[in-house]
């Protein structure tokens, strides 16, 4: 039968398509299309009623034009008209147009729904199928609302044709994916599960897909499907290849259905019933056995289908992770595939092994393939296969093979494809750190990374190497020596200059005893790179120079000369100029004592999660980092490490990345020095070369406004948190914190006038009370009552904002200002004495009750015991969130007023959402994550009545105040709000997605929260729902 | 499955099917990424790729690339066979299908796909069943068309074709229909076979192995 006899022969359409294809240029094509559009428009607008055929033809032309990539803004109505035609072909074209084009145009939806309804109730299976296909293709919320109840009825009705059942099942699946809340299976559940027993394999295939999706949502409801699925699978697996007739695909029995059944079983743990479990194990063994049989056909389709089932079976085995023999067999099978001549199989084997590597039972078995994988890395011709090999090496790495794997990855890096270099760099950096027993190896590895692929070394990587060198005395001398040698190369990467500048600035003294690396040589070496570097690096080098002045007084003259040169002092870049000016003055004015104090060695960084790991996670998305997720499991099976190291990793894992709360503790031990570092006689001032986080009440001004060394450079988000900035410019002195906390002292106040740049300069935190005597009496921090709202609202009002009045009575007003970053926070509590009498024995303490104790650390700095009449006392609370929590800590205040003891207890508004870090993401990412968080316990939904007017802007502000990033254009419905963020606690980070759907007519909201932790979902939902 | 794209070696999109709601602009971006990425692959590379958080499976049949995007947990090999089964179905319908069949009968290609895949999942894996239902709907439209011709243009036919020989044609209107069809499609077939069109399509048959 010649092909051309098919179809309904729209001659005009064929001519039009030919015309388009004959167009010689894009312009000609557009011209031809515009002509056609004008023609169609006039036909549609014309007085003469069009017959069905013409309408169909024109609609089809419009569709063709749209599919060519042009916009179509008319014809929808005509397409909808075609739906009610009783001619099949016209109806069919109408539906096609609608399913391709209509999702954006919703004003026709009720007409379309009407037509769909008619066809669904027509009892003509062909028409019903068309309607179901259309619903599945469009899958909009409106359609879900209209048909979510009807489709299940069609699916389970006894008299429905098989083909309609199949369409209905998949249509329902699609509706469930887009609007899971509307698809309520309820009474149908049992009958849908029963479809697994259907005679017709096509129906079973479609039903299995549906059940898998539904079971992911509510596993309990569909639990009975497990035994049916196992039974069905076992029948297929044991059937002869011809039994299933047309469902046998190239001698493989029902591969699609087998894979779907295996997929369904992956929604559940291994079956508890011994008989079912045995039967399933038997199936899996049969599938593994079949892989060893000779192929029944030489066709690639045969082996693909067979192996598709095999890989799915292996996924199930890995998912169950309970049968060591099966796991090892799976691993051996994959090992065979690693050397298969089919590239596809090698690729998939590498991919599956990655997941297998995280299983305790098979980790060792995976490791035996290391040589093959390394070989794949070197010899595979296809970059995507090589990338899988890198992933697998990363996954199988543990202490026993880390050196080998890191060396191989490094050597591969030199020739690696540009597209995957950055990822390899991150992986190498992580492995090198994680499995470093000997930190000289770590330093070498990272320097090699910079050497081989400097452009791909992100800031996180070199920040991290510096953090580690600073924190580990034993490696500092080696690091200084190595960077010094590395810098000798005539052309070295800027990242190397950064690391070199920082390390020599800190630890140059450790190698200065050697005449080959004398101070002057070190300085000259660094300075020879200066002019080739970008501004941030130059700024860093300037800081290294001032550190040199402290370390090596003999080069002071040379360095001052450099700083004094016009190219520095008059540099067009403000940051460089300011640094040069300030450093020059500092070096001229300050005594060696003060210099030694101000330029003291950097104190160790708090142990924290590697920022590199965070970056890799961001890059790869969740789910691709099994080795990290399963770190603990792997550690158990790996051959144990030094106690020192495991504590490092666990620390690093448990404390999330944070800069704000770093308390810069003084260095505990002095490093073994080749040459002693100048030490200040008093040892009182400890000013690191980084901007201090607001240690006490605030940081008025530092040596420089910008970060000097970027390693710890995360300037606090609120330098003038209390409006202190303005106080200083007029007062030129630091405001007091309460006594006993470290004060900020303007050491050089008498020299201010000498400074060419009008910035108040140089302060360091002081731990010594003596200094406070230098201070003039400073004014109280202004407490702007006017800007603060009244305290009438309940404490819920602090959920979305950080400042305000917490409590007020006739005597006392308590105001709050707080800031949060990651899992840390600081709260400034202001106690305002409203009377004219002094409060005596004033004491305020914070109590975390019961479970909260373990979840939240609140440390209150001691405050002054008296509050003068009309005066204000400030107390600082440092807060750390250890894990998610519900209760609020209580602030207990006691004081004596006019002889009577007053005591007040107030709940502090520290709520879980304060530890929110907003996350921006694209619509695609959002929905991907949303889906990943699909487990029923991860979602919490609440429908509630609006308490306030439903103003869009206010709502937006509230969601942002809540801490989530407000994502525009993610939700197809613009009136909905969608947000995303990460809750940081010390132990974990919890990704949160939220969606708020207002219904202005009903004055209701629906709030949906999905997070990776059920308690967090619940708590956030409770908190946020009170806000609207 | 998230989407299925068919494009030519020149990167011209021949068919697109999206199984999840995606804004138009995003669709264009994905299409662009897919064509550049897949077309840049060397022959005999593996058929799988990672792209963002999706798995991409593609295969080339003659001048056409079939490319689909899968969720992380889906089975790549089976998706590859899904593409193959779709090609087989097209082949069965068009009889030795080529790119031009899909260009000129794009609506048919969509209908066949709807019978086979729905909502990104396989609906019917049996070639016989799908072919039968596509054929059934074709029968439906052929009879419709015949009825239409007989009812509306009986005079036209007898006048135009006049003569005994043509009378026979009226008796077998089915063939009549067939005749006009061949004329239609003759245009593209001759163009496709002899010359390279502006977008470079050569009417070369897809190699389908049975």
mmCIF file of C-alpha atoms in Angstrom, chain B residues 1 5-6 8 11 29 41 47 55 81 94 110 126 138 153 166-167 179-180 185 188 192 207:
data_model
loop_
_atom_site.group_PDB
_atom_site.id
_atom_site.type_symbol
_atom_site.label_atom_id
_atom_site.label_comp_id
_atom_site.label_asym_id
_atom_site.label_seq_id
_atom_site.Cartn_x
_atom_site.Cartn_y
_atom_site.Cartn_z
ATOM 1 C CA UNK B 1 10.114 11.489 29.554
ATOM 2 C CA UNK B 5 12.503 16.398 19.567
ATOM 3 C CA UNK B 6 13.142 15.440 15.983
ATOM 4 C CA UNK B 8 17.594 17.374 10.957
ATOM 5 C CA UNK B 11 19.413 21.636 13.116
ATOM 6 C CA UNK B 29 16.380 27.435 24.585
ATOM 7 C CA UNK B 41 28.752 14.664 18.846
ATOM 8 C CA UNK B 47 23.791 7.755 22.808
ATOM 9 C CA UNK B 55 19.467 12.538 30.899
ATOM 10 C CA UNK B 81 14.251 1.504 22.091
ATOM 11 C CA UNK B 94 4.465 5.741 5.648
ATOM 12 C CA UNK B 110 1.930 13.744 15.911
ATOM 13 C CA UNK B 126 2.586 -3.388 20.631
ATOM 14 C CA UNK B 138 -7.484 6.647 8.703
ATOM 15 C CA UNK B 153 -19.634 16.729 -6.076
ATOM 16 C CA UNK B 166 -13.499 7.683 -16.056
ATOM 17 C CA UNK B 167 -16.880 6.173 -15.212
ATOM 18 C CA UNK B 179 -4.935 9.579 -7.486
ATOM 19 C CA UNK B 180 -5.203 13.180 -6.319
ATOM 20 C CA UNK B 185 2.856 14.561 -3.043
ATOM 21 C CA UNK B 188 7.753 17.091 -2.829
ATOM 22 C CA UNK B 192 13.355 15.780 -2.526
ATOM 23 C CA UNK B 207 17.483 2.543 7.951
#
